[in-house]
Short mmCIF file of C-alpha atoms in Angstrom, two decimals:
data_model
loop_
_atom_site.label_atom_id
_atom_site.label_comp_id
_atom_site.label_asym_id
_atom_site.label_seq_id
_atom_site.Cartn_x
_atom_site.Cartn_y
_atom_site.Cartn_z
CA MET A 149 -0.10 0.00 -0.11
CA LYS A 150 1.36 3.64 -0.70
CA LEU A 151 0.30 6.15 1.61
CA ILE A 152 0.86 9.66 2.15
CA PHE A 153 1.10 11.78 5.56
CA VAL A 154 0.39 15.40 5.38
CA CYS A 155 1.86 17.40 8.15
CA ASP A 156 2.63 21.17 8.71
CA ASN A 157 6.23 22.44 9.37
CA THR A 158 8.05 19.31 8.42
CA ALA A 159 11.35 20.80 9.00
CA ALA A 160 10.84 21.32 12.72
CA ALA A 161 12.29 18.59 14.69
CA ALA A 162 10.78 19.44 17.99
CA ASP A 163 7.22 19.56 16.67
CA ALA A 164 4.86 17.39 18.28
CA ASN A 165 2.45 17.08 15.34
CA LEU A 166 5.50 16.17 13.10
CA ASN A 167 6.76 13.54 15.58
CA ILE A 168 3.47 11.96 15.62
CA CYS A 169 2.99 11.54 12.09
CA HIS A 170 6.89 10.53 11.73
CA ARG A 171 6.52 7.69 14.35
CA LEU A 172 3.23 6.48 12.18
CA ALA A 173 4.88 6.78 9.11
CA CYS A 174 7.77 4.52 10.59
CA GLU A 175 5.61 2.08 11.66
CA MET A 176 3.74 1.73 8.49
CA LYS A 177 6.79 1.43 6.62
CA ARG A 178 8.17 -1.22 8.93
CA MET A 179 4.89 -3.07 8.10
CA GLY A 180 5.97 -3.04 4.48
CA HIS A 181 4.16 0.01 3.21
CA ASP A 182 5.61 2.65 0.95
CA VAL A 183 5.30 5.91 2.99
CA ILE A 184 5.81 9.65 1.91
CA LEU A 185 5.63 12.55 4.52
CA LEU A 186 4.41 15.87 2.90
CA GLY A 187 4.51 19.35 4.20
CA ASN A 188 5.83 22.88 4.19
CA CYS A 189 9.00 24.06 5.75
CA GLU A 190 9.50 27.60 6.80
CA THR A 191 13.26 27.71 6.21
CA GLN A 192 15.32 27.09 3.16
CA ASP A 193 18.09 25.47 4.66
CA VAL A 194 16.59 21.96 4.56
CA PRO A 195 16.29 19.85 1.65
CA LEU A 196 13.20 19.73 -0.11
CA ARG A 197 13.53 16.02 -0.37
CA GLU A 198 15.21 13.43 1.67
CA VAL A 199 14.66 9.88 3.52
CA ILE A 200 14.66 10.03 7.27
CA ASP A 201 14.41 6.53 8.91
CA GLY A 202 13.29 5.02 5.86
CA VAL A 203 10.31 7.70 5.38
CA GLU A 204 10.65 9.84 2.12
CA TYR A 205 10.16 13.56 3.17
CA ARG A 206 8.71 15.85 0.22
CA ARG A 207 8.62 19.32 1.34
CA PHE A 208 7.81 22.65 -0.16
CA TYR A 209 8.72 26.11 0.86
CA TYR A 210 6.09 28.34 2.18
CA PRO A 211 6.94 30.40 5.35
CA ILE A 212 3.66 30.89 7.15
CA ASN A 213 3.04 34.31 8.73
CA ARG A 214 2.21 33.76 12.34
CA ILE A 215 1.51 37.52 13.13
CA THR A 216 -2.24 36.98 12.79
CA HIS A 217 -2.27 34.14 15.11
CA ALA A 218 -0.30 35.93 17.90
CA VAL A 219 -2.82 39.15 17.14
CA LEU A 220 -6.11 37.08 17.48
CA ARG A 221 -4.57 35.19 20.79
CA GLU A 222 -3.77 38.60 22.34
CA TYR A 223 -7.30 39.95 21.48
CA GLN A 224 -8.87 36.83 22.98
CA LYS A 225 -7.06 37.76 26.40
CA SER A 226 -8.06 41.46 26.23
CA ARG A 227 -11.01 41.74 24.08
CA SER A 228 -9.82 45.24 23.42
CA LYS A 229 -11.12 46.02 19.71
CA LYS A 230 -9.17 49.12 19.59
CA LYS A 231 -5.80 47.11 20.44
CA LEU A 232 -6.82 44.53 17.79
CA LEU A 233 -7.41 47.21 14.89
CA GLY A 234 -3.93 48.90 15.86
CA MET A 235 -2.04 45.61 15.64
CA LEU A 236 -3.85 44.70 12.35
CA LEU A 237 -2.91 47.94 11.19
CA ARG A 238 0.49 47.55 11.69
CA HIS A 239 0.53 44.42 9.56
CA PRO A 240 -1.80 45.34 6.49
CA VAL A 241 -1.14 42.44 4.37
CA THR A 242 -1.87 39.94 7.04
CA ALA A 243 -4.98 41.74 7.79
CA ALA A 244 -5.61 41.69 3.95
CA VAL A 245 -5.34 37.95 3.49
CA ASP A 246 -7.59 37.46 6.69
CA VAL A 247 -10.35 39.55 5.35
CA LEU A 248 -10.19 37.66 2.08
CA ARG A 249 -10.23 34.42 3.72
CA TRP A 250 -13.24 35.49 6.02
CA LEU A 251 -15.20 36.84 3.12
CA PHE A 252 -14.40 34.21 0.39
CA GLY A 253 -13.08 31.24 2.42
CA TRP A 254 -10.07 31.80 0.38
CA ASN A 255 -6.68 30.60 2.17
CA PRO A 256 -3.46 30.55 0.42
CA ILE A 257 -1.82 28.09 2.68
CA GLU A 258 -4.70 25.49 2.05
CA CYS A 259 -4.48 26.36 -1.80
CA ARG A 260 -0.84 25.37 -1.93
CA TYR A 261 -1.30 22.36 0.29
CA ALA A 262 -4.11 21.15 -2.13
CA ARG A 263 -1.99 21.56 -5.06
CA GLU A 264 0.89 19.76 -3.52
CA ILE A 265 -1.30 16.67 -2.42
CA ARG A 266 -2.62 16.51 -6.15
CA ARG A 267 0.73 16.45 -7.41
CA ALA A 268 1.83 13.83 -4.66
CA VAL A 269 -1.05 11.49 -5.50
CA ARG A 270 -0.52 11.81 -9.06
CA GLU A 271 3.22 10.98 -9.19
CA SER A 272 3.05 8.06 -6.51
CA LYS A 273 -0.29 6.57 -7.43
CA THR A 274 -1.36 6.67 -3.77
CA ASP A 275 -3.69 4.55 -2.17
CA GLY A 276 -4.47 6.78 0.77
CA VAL A 277 -3.71 10.19 2.37
CA ILE A 278 -3.73 11.08 5.80
CA ALA A 279 -3.71 14.74 6.91
CA CYS A 280 -2.72 15.17 10.61
CA GLY A 281 -4.59 18.14 11.84
CA GLY A 282 -2.19 19.98 14.46
CA SER A 283 -2.96 22.92 11.99
CA PHE A 284 -6.30 22.40 10.89
CA TYR A 285 -5.42 23.75 7.27
CA THR A 286 -3.84 20.39 6.47
CA ILE A 287 -7.18 18.69 6.81
CA HIS A 288 -9.26 21.38 5.53
CA ALA A 289 -6.91 21.35 2.41
CA LEU A 290 -7.31 17.56 2.08
CA ALA A 291 -11.19 17.96 2.44
CA LYS A 292 -11.22 20.29 -0.58
CA THR A 293 -8.98 18.07 -2.75
CA ASN A 294 -10.67 15.74 -4.99
CA VAL A 295 -8.10 12.78 -5.43
CA PRO A 296 -8.73 9.11 -6.51
CA CYS A 297 -7.71 7.36 -3.28
CA THR A 298 -8.90 7.41 0.43
CA ARG A 299 -8.76 10.55 2.40
CA VAL A 300 -8.55 10.57 6.17
CA GLY A 301 -8.41 13.36 8.53
CA TYR A 302 -6.22 12.87 11.97
CA MET A 303 -7.79 15.45 14.53
CA LEU A 304 -5.48 16.12 17.25
CA ASP A 305 -7.41 18.92 18.57
CA PRO A 306 -11.06 19.84 17.88
CA TYR A 307 -10.56 22.69 15.49
CA TRP A 308 -14.02 24.59 16.10
CA LYS A 309 -13.15 24.61 19.85
CA ASN A 310 -9.94 25.59 19.88
CA HIS A 311 -9.93 28.17 17.40
CA VAL A 312 -8.84 31.60 18.92
CA THR A 313 -11.67 33.49 17.30
CA GLY A 314 -14.43 31.13 18.25
CA GLY A 315 -17.37 32.04 15.95
CA ARG A 316 -19.26 29.73 13.41
CA ARG A 317 -16.75 29.65 10.61
CA ALA A 318 -14.31 27.39 12.45
CA TYR A 319 -17.38 25.22 13.31
CA LYS A 320 -18.51 24.97 9.64
CA GLU A 321 -14.99 24.22 8.23
CA GLU A 322 -14.69 21.27 10.48
CA LEU A 323 -18.17 19.86 9.80
CA PHE A 324 -17.58 20.45 6.25
CA ALA A 325 -14.00 18.62 6.66
CA TRP A 326 -15.96 15.54 8.52
CA ARG A 327 -18.76 15.25 5.71
CA ARG A 328 -16.13 15.25 2.91
CA LEU A 329 -13.47 12.72 4.33
CA ASP A 330 -13.80 9.03 4.43
CA ARG A 331 -12.54 8.72 7.85
CA MET A 332 -11.44 10.99 10.81
CA ILE A 333 -9.33 9.43 13.74
CA ILE A 334 -9.38 11.32 17.15
CA PRO A 335 -7.97 10.38 20.32
CA PRO A 336 -10.15 8.94 23.36
CA LEU A 337 -9.92 12.45 25.28
CA LEU A 338 -12.03 14.05 22.21
CA GLU A 339 -14.55 11.81 21.93
CA LYS A 340 -17.11 13.96 24.27
CA ASP A 341 -16.61 16.84 21.88
CA TYR A 342 -18.18 15.08 18.85
CA GLU A 343 -21.01 13.24 20.88
CA ALA A 344 -23.64 16.00 19.91
CA ALA A 345 -25.28 16.73 16.77
CA PRO A 346 -24.45 17.23 13.86
CA PHE A 347 -21.03 15.49 14.68
CA ALA A 348 -22.92 12.46 16.23
CA GLY A 349 -24.51 11.61 12.96
CA LEU A 350 -20.95 11.08 11.59
CA CYS A 351 -19.96 8.59 14.03
CA LYS A 352 -19.53 6.06 11.51
CA LYS A 353 -16.65 7.86 10.03
CA ARG A 354 -14.97 8.08 13.28
CA ILE A 355 -12.01 6.00 14.40
CA THR A 356 -10.72 6.35 18.09
CA ALA A 357 -7.17 5.63 18.62
CA GLU A 358 -4.61 6.36 21.41
CA PHE A 359 -1.43 8.81 20.29
CA PRO A 360 1.39 6.57 19.33
CA GLY A 361 4.25 6.27 21.92
CA LEU A 362 6.91 8.58 21.15
CA VAL A 363 9.20 7.29 23.85
CA ARG A 364 9.96 3.62 24.08
CA GLY A 365 10.15 2.41 27.62
CA THR A 366 12.38 3.86 30.26
CA GLU A 367 16.21 3.84 31.35
CA CYS A 368 15.48 5.12 34.85
CA SER A 369 17.50 2.93 37.49
CA ALA A 370 17.75 2.89 41.18
CA GLU A 371 21.35 4.59 40.56
CA ASN A 372 19.19 7.82 39.64
CA ALA A 373 18.22 8.21 43.35
CA GLU A 374 21.68 8.41 44.46
CA LYS A 375 22.52 11.36 42.00
CA GLU A 376 23.36 14.69 43.40
CA ARG A 377 20.19 16.20 42.13
CA CYS A 378 16.73 14.84 41.25
CA GLY A 379 16.11 15.25 37.48
CA LEU A 380 12.71 17.01 36.24
CA LEU A 381 12.16 17.37 32.44
CA PHE A 382 10.26 19.51 30.20
CA ALA A 383 10.43 18.59 26.34
CA GLY A 384 8.34 21.29 24.27
CA ASN A 385 8.51 24.80 22.66
CA PHE A 386 7.17 27.88 24.62
CA TYR A 387 5.20 30.72 23.35
CA SER A 388 5.21 33.92 24.90
CA ASP A 389 1.50 34.73 24.33
CA ILE A 390 -0.05 31.24 25.46
CA ARG A 391 2.59 29.05 27.01
CA SER A 392 4.91 30.28 29.67
CA PRO A 393 7.46 28.50 32.10
CA LEU A 394 6.48 31.01 34.71
CA PRO A 395 4.28 28.74 36.82
CA ILE A 396 6.76 25.87 37.05
CA LEU A 397 9.55 28.27 37.83
CA GLN A 398 7.63 29.97 40.57
CA LEU A 399 6.98 26.54 41.96
CA LEU A 400 10.69 25.23 41.76
CA GLY A 401 11.73 28.85 43.35
CA ALA A 402 9.55 28.15 46.36
CA ILE A 403 11.01 24.79 47.16
CA ALA A 404 13.97 24.74 49.33
CA PRO A 405 17.39 24.48 47.63
CA GLU A 406 18.28 21.54 49.79
CA GLU A 407 15.58 19.43 48.12
CA LYS A 408 18.15 19.35 45.06
CA LEU A 409 15.46 19.50 42.28
CA CYS A 410 16.80 20.32 38.87
CA LEU A 411 14.55 21.25 35.88
CA THR A 412 16.01 20.75 32.28
CA VAL A 413 13.75 22.51 29.40
CA LEU A 414 14.20 21.25 25.88
CA GLY A 415 12.76 23.44 23.52
CA GLY A 416 12.87 26.96 21.67
CA MET A 417 11.15 30.12 22.90
CA TYR A 418 8.90 32.23 20.47
CA GLY A 419 9.03 35.52 21.73
CA THR A 420 10.77 36.80 24.89
CA PHE A 421 10.17 36.22 28.72
CA ASP A 422 8.56 38.90 30.72
CA ALA A 423 10.64 40.60 33.31
CA GLN A 424 9.42 38.48 36.32
CA THR A 425 9.93 35.01 34.32
CA GLU A 426 13.60 36.34 33.16
CA ALA A 427 14.55 37.35 36.59
CA LEU A 428 13.39 33.84 37.79
CA VAL A 429 15.37 32.30 35.10
CA GLN A 430 18.59 33.94 35.68
CA ARG A 431 18.19 33.10 39.73
CA LEU A 432 17.56 29.49 39.12
CA GLU A 433 20.31 28.95 36.54
CA ALA A 434 22.64 30.65 38.91
CA ASP A 435 21.54 28.09 41.74
CA GLY A 436 22.11 25.21 39.41
CA ARG A 437 18.23 24.22 39.36
CA LEU A 438 17.58 25.10 35.87
CA CYS A 439 18.90 24.21 32.40
CA MET A 440 17.65 25.52 29.15
CA PRO A 441 19.81 24.56 26.47
CA GLY A 442 17.31 25.08 23.65
CA THR A 443 16.22 22.94 20.85
CA VAL A 444 17.58 19.72 20.55
CA SER A 445 17.31 16.84 17.89
CA PHE A 446 14.05 14.54 18.55
CA ALA A 447 16.69 11.65 19.31
CA ALA A 448 18.08 13.58 22.04
CA ALA A 449 15.05 14.64 23.59
CA GLN A 450 13.94 10.88 23.37
CA ALA A 451 16.95 9.83 25.24
CA ALA A 452 16.62 12.62 27.87
CA MET A 453 12.81 11.73 28.31
CA ARG A 454 13.87 7.83 28.97
CA GLN A 455 16.38 9.10 31.75
CA ALA A 456 14.26 11.87 33.49
CA GLU A 457 12.98 10.84 36.89
CA ILE A 458 9.98 13.06 36.40
CA LEU A 459 8.36 14.66 33.34
CA VAL A 460 6.80 18.02 33.46
CA ASN A 461 3.81 18.96 31.06
CA LEU A 462 2.97 22.73 30.72
CA GLY A 463 -0.11 23.43 28.63
CA ASN A 464 -1.59 26.50 26.80
CA ASP A 465 -2.83 29.28 28.85
CA ILE A 466 -5.90 29.91 26.68
CA GLU A 467 -9.61 29.79 27.64
CA ASN A 468 -10.65 26.47 26.46
CA GLN A 469 -7.52 24.83 27.40
#
């Protein structure tokens, strides 16, 4: 069987959506299927085609403007229309694209994905396309693309519920995708979001499956208990507008130094820390209780997660999460 996984930002080694797609693609390859992982890359310093762990990556360069997402999340917090208008006026091109999308349902990144999906299916004579919906435009693009094969959406989040602007458009877009695609895969935690009408009427298309394990087993041993410091680990990126390390840093700072807890943060920072967070970072780093080496390879992150004694999870600071 020939399969195509579609994912956004296929050059981001620390991206959870990509790692889920890659793990699934590797397992399908191990079972004897031909697998392609298709998606955009936001930088030109990665090859457009390469093979990783036996999976063929096909990339196309398309830098996605994330200004709008930051603007809308800021509006969700402050609800200041005046501030929202000012931010959009400072970015007129982004504002124009959003207006066109709102009025006519046109989205340039979805159009590009649709074109690349059609090309990949035509060239590889694919049996099925699975669009991973960390960013919903991959699923929406597949739903709008007529290709002679099975089309599957993989929902990592309910788009209509998590969309930063709320509103009915996100609800209609996701409902459109459910109706057009052959199957939709969701994790068990999302089942309740789709029990009500009209999604309940589409339950025959629903497949419930747990996320694939990204880390196999653990290498933690009794020897770790004798180490000088107990190792806490957070693996993921920070986004200054929705995900901040401040709560865990405050907790770590409130614990007495003699408890010998040390937090390692593997991941990048999009934006900048506020003054309070920056002060805590500097104090804890000086005390040897915080280590922030930045973004590392997926293999390095896996190894660190296997050896950590405590894994820390930091969620998004937005209304529905």
